[in-house]
């Protein structure tokens, strides 16, 4: 049995009190004389455990809910087959061509600009920004992306960060085609990693490594440095820390909310009728995910740029994070769950179990004194 | 991701239903199968302890280790049979039997003072000292007519829980 480490104590500080959210109806306050039955009755705890086995709000966040199959009928099935043929044999090649053309144009402009304009930083940055926006537009076109942007476009100002809910890495591409954001991302292997180290470096991106605990301090410092710079591209952060299935939001990490700057929430909601854009990184590689998108009809989504928020006096960063999560969830129609997205990779801290144990022990000892 | 009920035939559903004494409806069994497949990540036919512990709500439960011993490696039929005690239709005796089995960790049909102390330890953690635990348990046992040397059987448990209003039900989401 492989052992996943218990989440580090630093992650504990990220989350507000889970007990406020979890069903605590089982903790009825019994009173009166303590008898054998009370002590032997472990049914509330057992019921909670069995309930978690049968259904739990954490796993629900990462479940790709498949659409109802509609092609089961003799009339609909041929229609669906034709649709498959169109998607794979007509749309897909066209999209591959569009993407290839886009890459050719991009690389033939980017490489000269990057190397020849080494001395003229301001001009180079401006051109690279436009080029990155261009290649992202090509990507979006290659999935027949229909994106409706609502709200004022982001402006390049210091002392601000953008936060958005996270469904797939394409969230970044969709936002990037409108504004060249700098992004903070997990370093990926393969061709994605290559793109990250070359092109995304030029827009000023920051890399982190989930599995390294010390990493957080380094990353926090780099974040602060980035937002101070007036010339840097606006920073985009996905505070959930992991991809969620676009029906729920998991808890926001407080890192983005304790930088002492304005936080501009961005809400993204995909229309599942056309394609389920959730990238289940446990089930698919990013390449497979992109191919799936390119062989679907379209990627339709709404992007809302919401009102910038500041830390209210007397508010902790965690409360601020929850408030912004609330704003985004309401706008995008997502349900909130009290779980830390990193629980996908590690076990919950023993603190939660200890809280339950403390509640039980205190209740028993209290009733003992009533005798 | 396939439609789960296509891999579960009507015969399979009926067999599982018989195995759990008809405590779940056929729809509930289909839902439980979807859940089973969701937890069993590499379609091995059983859910490993690690996969159970990947459900944070379960991992946080004080009795998770004891329950793991009971559910680890169960195939779908036995999984449903285990959960059937938590069905709304289950009888008091069936629920008490599950409670008894949690206490009886060595499965010899007897629950000793030590077994009960250990469960109390799981539930109260470090917030009760050994002495307090022994004192509390000793006291309530004495009042119920048992001693520290008593060995409790399933019938004793049933007697203790006689006419109790045990709320031990889990709802299976049926979509």
mmCIF file of N, CA and C in Angstrom, chain A residues 1-4 18-19 22-23 28 33-37 39-60 62-66 69 282-283 339 343-344 347-349 352-362 364-365 368 371, chain B residues 1 3 32 35 38-39 41 49-50 52-64 67 79 83 86 98-99 102-103 116 119-125 127-128 132 135-137 139-141 143-144 146 152 157 160-164 166-173:
data_model
loop_
_atom_site.group_PDB
_atom_site.id
_atom_site.type_symbol
_atom_site.label_atom_id
_atom_site.label_comp_id
_atom_site.label_asym_id
_atom_site.label_seq_id
_atom_site.Cartn_x
_atom_site.Cartn_y
_atom_site.Cartn_z
ATOM 1 N N UNK A 1 0.861 -1.192 0.000
ATOM 2 C CA UNK A 1 0.000 0.000 0.000
ATOM 3 C C UNK A 1 0.894 1.237 0.000
ATOM 4 N N UNK A 2 0.828 2.037 -1.060
ATOM 5 C CA UNK A 2 1.689 3.211 -1.117
ATOM 6 C C UNK A 2 1.207 4.227 -0.107
ATOM 7 N N UNK A 3 2.139 4.918 0.498
ATOM 8 C CA UNK A 3 1.755 5.863 1.551
ATOM 9 C C UNK A 3 1.837 7.292 1.015
ATOM 10 N N UNK A 4 0.747 8.004 1.069
ATOM 11 C CA UNK A 4 0.776 9.409 0.699
ATOM 12 C C UNK A 4 1.021 10.201 1.969
ATOM 13 N N UNK A 18 -13.392 23.486 8.463
ATOM 14 C CA UNK A 18 -14.201 22.533 7.699
ATOM 15 C C UNK A 18 -15.447 22.138 8.458
ATOM 16 N N UNK A 19 -15.320 22.081 9.779
ATOM 17 C CA UNK A 19 -16.452 21.635 10.596
ATOM 18 C C UNK A 19 -17.675 22.513 10.368
ATOM 19 N N UNK A 22 -19.205 20.708 7.186
ATOM 20 C CA UNK A 22 -19.557 19.295 7.164
ATOM 21 C C UNK A 22 -20.794 19.033 7.997
ATOM 22 N N UNK A 23 -21.579 18.026 7.580
ATOM 23 C CA UNK A 23 -22.791 17.718 8.345
ATOM 24 C C UNK A 23 -22.419 17.285 9.745
ATOM 25 N N UNK A 28 -25.224 14.913 18.181
ATOM 26 C CA UNK A 28 -26.341 15.389 19.020
ATOM 27 C C UNK A 28 -25.778 15.516 20.427
ATOM 28 N N UNK A 33 -27.716 10.595 32.520
ATOM 29 C CA UNK A 33 -26.743 9.655 33.050
ATOM 30 C C UNK A 33 -26.132 8.814 31.919
ATOM 31 N N UNK A 34 -24.835 8.640 32.020
ATOM 32 C CA UNK A 34 -24.121 7.860 31.007
ATOM 33 C C UNK A 34 -24.352 6.381 31.267
ATOM 34 N N UNK A 35 -24.822 5.657 30.247
ATOM 35 C CA UNK A 35 -25.006 4.226 30.442
ATOM 36 C C UNK A 35 -24.212 3.454 29.397
ATOM 37 N N UNK A 36 -24.211 2.129 29.509
ATOM 38 C CA UNK A 36 -23.397 1.287 28.626
ATOM 39 C C UNK A 36 -23.768 1.511 27.165
ATOM 40 N N UNK A 37 -25.062 1.655 26.912
ATOM 41 C CA UNK A 37 -25.511 1.826 25.543
ATOM 42 C C UNK A 37 -24.893 3.072 24.914
ATOM 43 N N UNK A 39 -22.120 4.472 25.550
ATOM 44 C CA UNK A 39 -20.699 4.292 25.261
ATOM 45 C C UNK A 39 -20.482 3.358 24.079
ATOM 46 N N UNK A 40 -21.328 2.322 24.000
ATOM 47 C CA UNK A 40 -21.158 1.349 22.920
ATOM 48 C C UNK A 40 -21.730 1.849 21.596
ATOM 49 N N UNK A 41 -22.566 2.878 21.676
ATOM 50 C CA UNK A 41 -23.251 3.319 20.466
ATOM 51 C C UNK A 41 -22.330 4.146 19.579
ATOM 52 N N UNK A 42 -21.698 3.457 18.639
ATOM 53 C CA UNK A 42 -20.803 4.179 17.723
ATOM 54 C C UNK A 42 -21.522 4.507 16.417
ATOM 55 N N UNK A 43 -22.862 4.391 16.435
ATOM 56 C CA UNK A 43 -23.589 4.542 15.168
ATOM 57 C C UNK A 43 -23.399 5.901 14.488
ATOM 58 N N UNK A 44 -23.316 7.040 15.215
ATOM 59 C CA UNK A 44 -23.123 8.292 14.475
ATOM 60 C C UNK A 44 -21.815 8.282 13.676
ATOM 61 N N UNK A 45 -20.726 7.847 14.326
ATOM 62 C CA UNK A 45 -19.435 7.829 13.634
ATOM 63 C C UNK A 45 -19.447 6.846 12.473
ATOM 64 N N UNK A 46 -20.080 5.665 12.711
ATOM 65 C CA UNK A 46 -20.147 4.662 11.651
ATOM 66 C C UNK A 46 -20.946 5.179 10.468
ATOM 67 N N UNK A 47 -22.041 5.876 10.783
ATOM 68 C CA UNK A 47 -22.891 6.391 9.711
ATOM 69 C C UNK A 47 -22.144 7.411 8.877
ATOM 70 N N UNK A 48 -21.356 8.257 9.550
ATOM 71 C CA UNK A 48 -20.574 9.239 8.796
ATOM 72 C C UNK A 48 -19.611 8.542 7.858
ATOM 73 N N UNK A 49 -18.951 7.492 8.363
ATOM 74 C CA UNK A 49 -17.977 6.777 7.542
ATOM 75 C C UNK A 49 -18.665 6.092 6.367
ATOM 76 N N UNK A 50 -19.792 5.431 6.652
ATOM 77 C CA UNK A 50 -20.508 4.744 5.574
ATOM 78 C C UNK A 50 -21.031 5.754 4.565
ATOM 79 N N UNK A 51 -21.483 6.901 5.073
ATOM 80 C CA UNK A 51 -21.950 7.964 4.176
ATOM 81 C C UNK A 51 -20.844 8.436 3.256
ATOM 82 N N UNK A 52 -19.623 8.532 3.811
ATOM 83 C CA UNK A 52 -18.492 8.967 2.987
ATOM 84 C C UNK A 52 -18.151 7.917 1.943
ATOM 85 N N UNK A 53 -18.324 6.637 2.289
ATOM 86 C CA UNK A 53 -18.051 5.573 1.314
ATOM 87 C C UNK A 53 -19.044 5.634 0.166
ATOM 88 N N UNK A 54 -20.306 5.926 0.511
ATOM 89 C CA UNK A 54 -21.354 5.887 -0.510
ATOM 90 C C UNK A 54 -21.303 7.121 -1.408
ATOM 91 N N UNK A 55 -21.002 8.270 -0.818
ATOM 92 C CA UNK A 55 -20.976 9.489 -1.628
ATOM 93 C C UNK A 55 -20.246 10.551 -0.836
ATOM 94 N N UNK A 56 -19.387 11.285 -1.458
ATOM 95 C CA UNK A 56 -18.751 12.356 -0.703
ATOM 96 C C UNK A 56 -18.531 13.559 -1.603
ATOM 97 N N UNK A 57 -18.557 14.714 -0.999
ATOM 98 C CA UNK A 57 -18.532 15.941 -1.798
ATOM 99 C C UNK A 57 -17.182 16.184 -2.446
ATOM 100 N N UNK A 58 -16.118 15.579 -1.935
ATOM 101 C CA UNK A 58 -14.810 15.822 -2.535
ATOM 102 C C UNK A 58 -14.689 15.111 -3.880
ATOM 103 N N UNK A 59 -14.999 13.800 -3.893
ATOM 104 C CA UNK A 59 -14.857 13.039 -5.135
ATOM 105 C C UNK A 59 -15.776 13.587 -6.212
ATOM 106 N N UNK A 60 -16.914 14.130 -5.778
ATOM 107 C CA UNK A 60 -17.873 14.671 -6.743
ATOM 108 C C UNK A 60 -17.258 15.789 -7.560
ATOM 109 N N UNK A 62 -14.424 16.004 -8.836
ATOM 110 C CA UNK A 62 -13.487 15.582 -9.879
ATOM 111 C C UNK A 62 -14.078 14.504 -10.758
ATOM 112 N N UNK A 63 -15.403 14.377 -10.682
ATOM 113 C CA UNK A 63 -16.048 13.344 -11.479
ATOM 114 C C UNK A 63 -16.448 13.967 -12.807
ATOM 115 N N UNK A 64 -16.008 13.336 -13.912
ATOM 116 C CA UNK A 64 -16.488 13.842 -15.197
ATOM 117 C C UNK A 64 -17.869 13.253 -15.409
ATOM 118 N N UNK A 65 -18.873 14.076 -15.396
ATOM 119 C CA UNK A 65 -20.238 13.577 -15.526
ATOM 120 C C UNK A 65 -20.524 13.392 -17.004
ATOM 121 N N UNK A 66 -20.667 12.158 -17.471
ATOM 122 C CA UNK A 66 -20.854 11.968 -18.913
ATOM 123 C C UNK A 66 -22.246 12.419 -19.334
ATOM 124 N N UNK A 69 -26.414 9.583 -23.169
ATOM 125 C CA UNK A 69 -26.254 9.134 -24.560
ATOM 126 C C UNK A 69 -27.568 9.280 -25.301
ATOM 127 N N UNK A 282 -6.145 12.854 -13.969
ATOM 128 C CA UNK A 282 -5.855 11.479 -13.563
ATOM 129 C C UNK A 282 -6.190 10.509 -14.683
ATOM 130 N N UNK A 283 -7.144 10.919 -15.534
ATOM 131 C CA UNK A 283 -7.598 9.978 -16.549
ATOM 132 C C UNK A 283 -6.962 10.228 -17.917
ATOM 133 N N UNK A 339 -13.407 21.612 0.638
ATOM 134 C CA UNK A 339 -12.204 20.784 0.603
ATOM 135 C C UNK A 339 -11.051 21.503 -0.071
ATOM 136 N N UNK A 343 -6.033 17.734 -1.560
ATOM 137 C CA UNK A 343 -6.367 16.433 -0.977
ATOM 138 C C UNK A 343 -6.425 15.362 -2.056
ATOM 139 N N UNK A 344 -6.361 15.812 -3.312
ATOM 140 C CA UNK A 344 -6.268 14.851 -4.412
ATOM 141 C C UNK A 344 -4.941 14.111 -4.321
ATOM 142 N N UNK A 347 -3.215 13.081 2.082
ATOM 143 C CA UNK A 347 -4.251 12.769 3.058
ATOM 144 C C UNK A 347 -4.611 14.005 3.869
ATOM 145 N N UNK A 348 -5.832 14.031 4.416
ATOM 146 C CA UNK A 348 -6.189 15.163 5.283
ATOM 147 C C UNK A 348 -5.326 15.146 6.545
ATOM 148 N N UNK A 349 -5.137 16.311 7.119
ATOM 149 C CA UNK A 349 -4.274 16.368 8.292
ATOM 150 C C UNK A 349 -4.994 15.739 9.487
ATOM 151 N N UNK A 352 -8.255 17.229 11.883
ATOM 152 C CA UNK A 352 -9.712 17.101 11.796
ATOM 153 C C UNK A 352 -10.227 15.951 12.622
ATOM 154 N N UNK A 353 -9.469 14.841 12.547
ATOM 155 C CA UNK A 353 -9.872 13.690 13.344
ATOM 156 C C UNK A 353 -9.778 14.045 14.821
ATOM 157 N N UNK A 354 -8.705 14.773 15.146
ATOM 158 C CA UNK A 354 -8.493 15.124 16.559
ATOM 159 C C UNK A 354 -9.622 15.995 17.078
ATOM 160 N N UNK A 355 -10.133 16.859 16.226
ATOM 161 C CA UNK A 355 -11.244 17.710 16.659
ATOM 162 C C UNK A 355 -12.460 16.866 17.008
ATOM 163 N N UNK A 356 -12.746 15.857 16.175
ATOM 164 C CA UNK A 356 -13.892 14.976 16.449
ATOM 165 C C UNK A 356 -13.661 14.226 17.760
ATOM 166 N N UNK A 357 -12.414 13.763 17.924
ATOM 167 C CA UNK A 357 -12.109 12.985 19.129
ATOM 168 C C UNK A 357 -12.278 13.851 20.371
ATOM 169 N N UNK A 358 -11.847 15.090 20.230
ATOM 170 C CA UNK A 358 -11.950 15.991 21.383
ATOM 171 C C UNK A 358 -13.411 16.204 21.755
ATOM 172 N N UNK A 359 -14.257 16.396 20.717
ATOM 173 C CA UNK A 359 -15.682 16.602 20.967
ATOM 174 C C UNK A 359 -16.285 15.436 21.703
ATOM 175 N N UNK A 360 -15.924 14.234 21.257
ATOM 176 C CA UNK A 360 -16.471 13.024 21.867
ATOM 177 C C UNK A 360 -15.993 12.898 23.305
ATOM 178 N N UNK A 361 -14.690 13.061 23.515
ATOM 179 C CA UNK A 361 -14.130 12.894 24.861
ATOM 180 C C UNK A 361 -14.751 13.876 25.836
ATOM 181 N N UNK A 362 -14.877 15.119 25.404
ATOM 182 C CA UNK A 362 -15.447 16.132 26.306
ATOM 183 C C UNK A 362 -16.886 15.807 26.659
ATOM 184 N N UNK A 364 -18.308 12.830 26.785
ATOM 185 C CA UNK A 364 -18.371 11.691 27.709
ATOM 186 C C UNK A 364 -17.976 12.126 29.116
ATOM 187 N N UNK A 365 -16.878 12.881 29.211
ATOM 188 C CA UNK A 365 -16.401 13.281 30.540
ATOM 189 C C UNK A 365 -17.397 14.197 31.228
ATOM 190 N N UNK A 368 -20.153 12.157 32.607
ATOM 191 C CA UNK A 368 -19.685 11.377 33.753
ATOM 192 C C UNK A 368 -19.854 12.186 35.022
ATOM 193 N N UNK A 371 -23.329 12.363 36.795
ATOM 194 C CA UNK A 371 -23.880 11.226 37.551
ATOM 195 C C UNK A 371 -23.968 11.580 39.039
ATOM 196 N N UNK B 1 -15.843 6.851 -20.763
ATOM 197 C CA UNK B 1 -16.515 6.430 -19.534
ATOM 198 C C UNK B 1 -17.848 5.825 -19.890
ATOM 199 N N UNK B 3 -21.498 3.678 -19.666
ATOM 200 C CA UNK B 3 -22.708 3.687 -18.867
ATOM 201 C C UNK B 3 -22.630 2.477 -17.944
ATOM 202 N N UNK B 32 -24.717 2.204 -6.433
ATOM 203 C CA UNK B 32 -23.574 1.733 -5.650
ATOM 204 C C UNK B 32 -22.508 1.169 -6.572
ATOM 205 N N UNK B 35 -20.568 3.996 -7.942
ATOM 206 C CA UNK B 35 -19.685 4.505 -6.897
ATOM 207 C C UNK B 35 -18.492 3.571 -6.719
ATOM 208 N N UNK B 38 -16.121 4.050 -9.411
ATOM 209 C CA UNK B 38 -15.442 5.335 -9.283
ATOM 210 C C UNK B 38 -14.293 5.229 -8.282
ATOM 211 N N UNK B 39 -14.516 4.492 -7.177
ATOM 212 C CA UNK B 39 -13.474 4.359 -6.169
ATOM 213 C C UNK B 39 -12.393 3.367 -6.598
ATOM 214 N N UNK B 41 -10.089 2.557 -8.877
ATOM 215 C CA UNK B 41 -9.563 3.293 -10.020
ATOM 216 C C UNK B 41 -9.069 2.431 -11.160
ATOM 217 N N UNK B 49 -7.345 -0.298 0.297
ATOM 218 C CA UNK B 49 -7.414 0.589 1.467
ATOM 219 C C UNK B 49 -7.025 2.011 1.075
ATOM 220 N N UNK B 50 -6.013 2.118 0.239
ATOM 221 C CA UNK B 50 -5.547 3.421 -0.207
ATOM 222 C C UNK B 50 -6.641 4.201 -0.920
ATOM 223 N N UNK B 52 -9.888 3.826 -0.486
ATOM 224 C CA UNK B 52 -10.862 4.287 0.505
ATOM 225 C C UNK B 52 -10.352 5.547 1.188
ATOM 226 N N UNK B 53 -9.063 5.530 1.497
ATOM 227 C CA UNK B 53 -8.502 6.670 2.230
ATOM 228 C C UNK B 53 -8.381 7.910 1.357
ATOM 229 N N UNK B 54 -8.554 7.764 0.047
ATOM 230 C CA UNK B 54 -8.493 8.950 -0.799
ATOM 231 C C UNK B 54 -9.768 9.774 -0.681
ATOM 232 N N UNK B 55 -10.771 9.233 0.003
ATOM 233 C CA UNK B 55 -11.982 10.013 0.287
ATOM 234 C C UNK B 55 -11.718 10.753 1.599
ATOM 235 N N UNK B 56 -11.511 12.075 1.546
ATOM 236 C CA UNK B 56 -11.082 12.772 2.764
ATOM 237 C C UNK B 56 -12.042 12.586 3.941
ATOM 238 N N UNK B 57 -13.355 12.582 3.664
ATOM 239 C CA UNK B 57 -14.330 12.449 4.748
ATOM 240 C C UNK B 57 -14.158 11.116 5.468
ATOM 241 N N UNK B 58 -13.781 10.091 4.726
ATOM 242 C CA UNK B 58 -13.581 8.770 5.328
ATOM 243 C C UNK B 58 -12.271 8.745 6.106
ATOM 244 N N UNK B 59 -11.227 9.339 5.505
ATOM 245 C CA UNK B 59 -9.906 9.311 6.155
ATOM 246 C C UNK B 59 -9.926 10.056 7.484
ATOM 247 N N UNK B 60 -10.815 11.058 7.584
ATOM 248 C CA UNK B 60 -10.867 11.861 8.808
ATOM 249 C C UNK B 60 -11.630 11.164 9.919
ATOM 250 N N UNK B 61 -12.363 10.114 9.588
ATOM 251 C CA UNK B 61 -13.228 9.462 10.570
ATOM 252 C C UNK B 61 -12.397 8.688 11.591
ATOM 253 N N UNK B 62 -12.704 8.853 12.894
ATOM 254 C CA UNK B 62 -11.889 8.176 13.912
ATOM 255 C C UNK B 62 -11.888 6.654 13.792
ATOM 256 N N UNK B 63 -12.955 6.086 13.215
ATOM 257 C CA UNK B 63 -13.024 4.628 13.134
ATOM 258 C C UNK B 63 -12.566 4.109 11.774
ATOM 259 N N UNK B 64 -11.910 4.974 10.995
ATOM 260 C CA UNK B 64 -11.593 4.570 9.625
ATOM 261 C C UNK B 64 -10.704 3.324 9.570
ATOM 262 N N UNK B 67 -12.801 0.209 10.196
ATOM 263 C CA UNK B 67 -13.700 -0.080 9.083
ATOM 264 C C UNK B 67 -12.923 -0.577 7.878
ATOM 265 N N UNK B 79 -19.309 -5.786 -0.777
ATOM 266 C CA UNK B 79 -19.360 -4.348 -0.504
ATOM 267 C C UNK B 79 -20.808 -3.925 -0.241
ATOM 268 N N UNK B 83 -22.699 -2.636 3.262
ATOM 269 C CA UNK B 83 -23.437 -1.380 3.369
ATOM 270 C C UNK B 83 -24.920 -1.589 3.642
ATOM 271 N N UNK B 86 -26.708 -0.358 6.622
ATOM 272 C CA UNK B 86 -26.991 1.066 6.726
ATOM 273 C C UNK B 86 -28.196 1.471 5.893
ATOM 274 N N UNK B 98 -23.366 -5.079 12.960
ATOM 275 C CA UNK B 98 -22.233 -4.331 12.403
ATOM 276 C C UNK B 98 -21.437 -3.671 13.523
ATOM 277 N N UNK B 99 -22.157 -3.094 14.471
ATOM 278 C CA UNK B 99 -21.477 -2.452 15.606
ATOM 279 C C UNK B 99 -20.645 -3.482 16.348
ATOM 280 N N UNK B 102 -17.472 -4.301 14.549
ATOM 281 C CA UNK B 102 -16.448 -3.257 14.657
ATOM 282 C C UNK B 102 -15.666 -3.423 15.954
ATOM 283 N N UNK B 103 -16.384 -3.769 17.021
ATOM 284 C CA UNK B 103 -15.714 -3.987 18.308
ATOM 285 C C UNK B 103 -14.869 -5.244 18.295
ATOM 286 N N UNK B 116 -13.266 -3.030 23.994
ATOM 287 C CA UNK B 116 -14.066 -1.818 24.165
ATOM 288 C C UNK B 116 -13.184 -0.619 24.491
ATOM 289 N N UNK B 119 -11.710 0.690 21.207
ATOM 290 C CA UNK B 119 -12.625 1.498 20.396
ATOM 291 C C UNK B 119 -12.777 2.876 21.021
ATOM 292 N N UNK B 120 -12.849 2.883 22.352
ATOM 293 C CA UNK B 120 -12.970 4.163 23.054
ATOM 294 C C UNK B 120 -11.737 5.015 22.788
ATOM 295 N N UNK B 121 -10.610 4.363 22.687
ATOM 296 C CA UNK B 121 -9.361 5.074 22.385
ATOM 297 C C UNK B 121 -9.416 5.700 20.994
ATOM 298 N N UNK B 122 -9.942 4.938 20.016
ATOM 299 C CA UNK B 122 -10.079 5.480 18.663
ATOM 300 C C UNK B 122 -10.990 6.700 18.662
ATOM 301 N N UNK B 123 -12.080 6.603 19.454
ATOM 302 C CA UNK B 123 -13.076 7.667 19.409
ATOM 303 C C UNK B 123 -12.628 8.917 20.154
ATOM 304 N N UNK B 124 -11.905 8.724 21.278
ATOM 305 C CA UNK B 124 -11.562 9.888 22.104
ATOM 306 C C UNK B 124 -10.144 10.372 21.884
ATOM 307 N N UNK B 125 -9.320 9.556 21.245
ATOM 308 C CA UNK B 125 -7.963 9.965 20.936
ATOM 309 C C UNK B 125 -7.154 10.253 22.181
ATOM 310 N N UNK B 127 -7.551 12.730 24.050
ATOM 311 C CA UNK B 127 -8.275 13.659 24.923
ATOM 312 C C UNK B 127 -8.852 12.984 26.153
ATOM 313 N N UNK B 128 -8.611 11.689 26.264
ATOM 314 C CA UNK B 128 -8.987 10.980 27.485
ATOM 315 C C UNK B 128 -7.796 10.137 27.889
ATOM 316 N N UNK B 132 -8.884 7.443 32.686
ATOM 317 C CA UNK B 132 -10.263 7.925 32.531
ATOM 318 C C UNK B 132 -11.094 6.932 31.731
ATOM 319 N N UNK B 135 -11.919 3.934 33.792
ATOM 320 C CA UNK B 135 -12.871 4.309 34.841
ATOM 321 C C UNK B 135 -14.276 4.407 34.287
ATOM 322 N N UNK B 136 -14.407 5.140 33.172
ATOM 323 C CA UNK B 136 -15.733 5.329 32.569
ATOM 324 C C UNK B 136 -16.325 3.994 32.156
ATOM 325 N N UNK B 137 -15.525 3.205 31.446
ATOM 326 C CA UNK B 137 -16.041 1.942 30.937
ATOM 327 C C UNK B 137 -16.395 1.002 32.083
ATOM 328 N N UNK B 139 -17.261 1.746 35.019
ATOM 329 C CA UNK B 139 -18.456 2.219 35.720
ATOM 330 C C UNK B 139 -19.737 1.836 34.989
ATOM 331 N N UNK B 140 -19.788 2.125 33.675
ATOM 332 C CA UNK B 140 -21.031 1.824 32.959
ATOM 333 C C UNK B 140 -21.256 0.322 32.832
ATOM 334 N N UNK B 141 -20.165 -0.448 32.757
ATOM 335 C CA UNK B 141 -20.311 -1.904 32.690
ATOM 336 C C UNK B 141 -20.924 -2.417 33.992
ATOM 337 N N UNK B 143 -22.762 -0.833 36.099
ATOM 338 C CA UNK B 143 -24.174 -0.472 36.216
ATOM 339 C C UNK B 143 -25.058 -1.346 35.349
ATOM 340 N N UNK B 144 -24.498 -1.843 34.253
ATOM 341 C CA UNK B 144 -25.294 -2.704 33.369
ATOM 342 C C UNK B 144 -25.250 -4.152 33.802
ATOM 343 N N UNK B 146 -22.353 -5.983 34.291
ATOM 344 C CA UNK B 146 -21.189 -6.728 33.822
ATOM 345 C C UNK B 146 -19.977 -6.333 34.653
ATOM 346 N N UNK B 152 -18.496 -10.056 26.251
ATOM 347 C CA UNK B 152 -19.817 -9.820 25.659
ATOM 348 C C UNK B 152 -19.937 -10.518 24.321
ATOM 349 N N UNK B 157 -24.952 -7.621 23.174
ATOM 350 C CA UNK B 157 -25.073 -6.337 22.481
ATOM 351 C C UNK B 157 -26.529 -6.077 22.109
ATOM 352 N N UNK B 160 -28.336 -4.928 25.062
ATOM 353 C CA UNK B 160 -28.007 -3.548 25.438
ATOM 354 C C UNK B 160 -28.760 -2.557 24.555
ATOM 355 N N UNK B 161 -28.839 -2.898 23.260
ATOM 356 C CA UNK B 161 -29.476 -1.973 22.330
ATOM 357 C C UNK B 161 -30.966 -2.246 22.160
ATOM 358 N N UNK B 162 -31.511 -3.039 23.024
ATOM 359 C CA UNK B 162 -32.919 -3.368 22.906
ATOM 360 C C UNK B 162 -33.781 -2.119 22.902
ATOM 361 N N UNK B 163 -34.646 -2.020 21.913
ATOM 362 C CA UNK B 163 -35.553 -0.881 21.800
ATOM 363 C C UNK B 163 -34.845 0.448 21.606
ATOM 364 N N UNK B 164 -33.587 0.408 21.216
ATOM 365 C CA UNK B 164 -32.900 1.678 20.973
ATOM 366 C C UNK B 164 -33.357 2.251 19.648
ATOM 367 N N UNK B 166 -31.791 3.449 16.963
ATOM 368 C CA UNK B 166 -30.482 3.612 16.310
ATOM 369 C C UNK B 166 -30.640 4.314 14.970
ATOM 370 N N UNK B 167 -30.031 5.511 14.891
ATOM 371 C CA UNK B 167 -30.118 6.202 13.602
ATOM 372 C C UNK B 167 -28.852 5.861 12.822
ATOM 373 N N UNK B 168 -28.949 4.830 12.029
ATOM 374 C CA UNK B 168 -27.746 4.415 11.320
ATOM 375 C C UNK B 168 -28.113 4.202 9.871
ATOM 376 N N UNK B 169 -28.477 5.267 9.184
ATOM 377 C CA UNK B 169 -28.932 5.129 7.809
ATOM 378 C C UNK B 169 -28.136 5.994 6.873
ATOM 379 N N UNK B 170 -27.883 5.446 5.715
ATOM 380 C CA UNK B 170 -27.143 6.177 4.698
ATOM 381 C C UNK B 170 -28.002 6.217 3.448
ATOM 382 N N UNK B 171 -28.062 7.386 2.840
ATOM 383 C CA UNK B 171 -28.900 7.464 1.654
ATOM 384 C C UNK B 171 -28.048 7.264 0.409
ATOM 385 N N UNK B 172 -28.462 6.358 -0.436
ATOM 386 C CA UNK B 172 -27.719 6.122 -1.674
ATOM 387 C C UNK B 172 -28.269 7.078 -2.736
ATOM 388 N N UNK B 173 -27.443 7.982 -3.251
ATOM 389 C CA UNK B 173 -27.972 8.915 -4.241
ATOM 390 C C UNK B 173 -28.348 8.192 -5.519
#
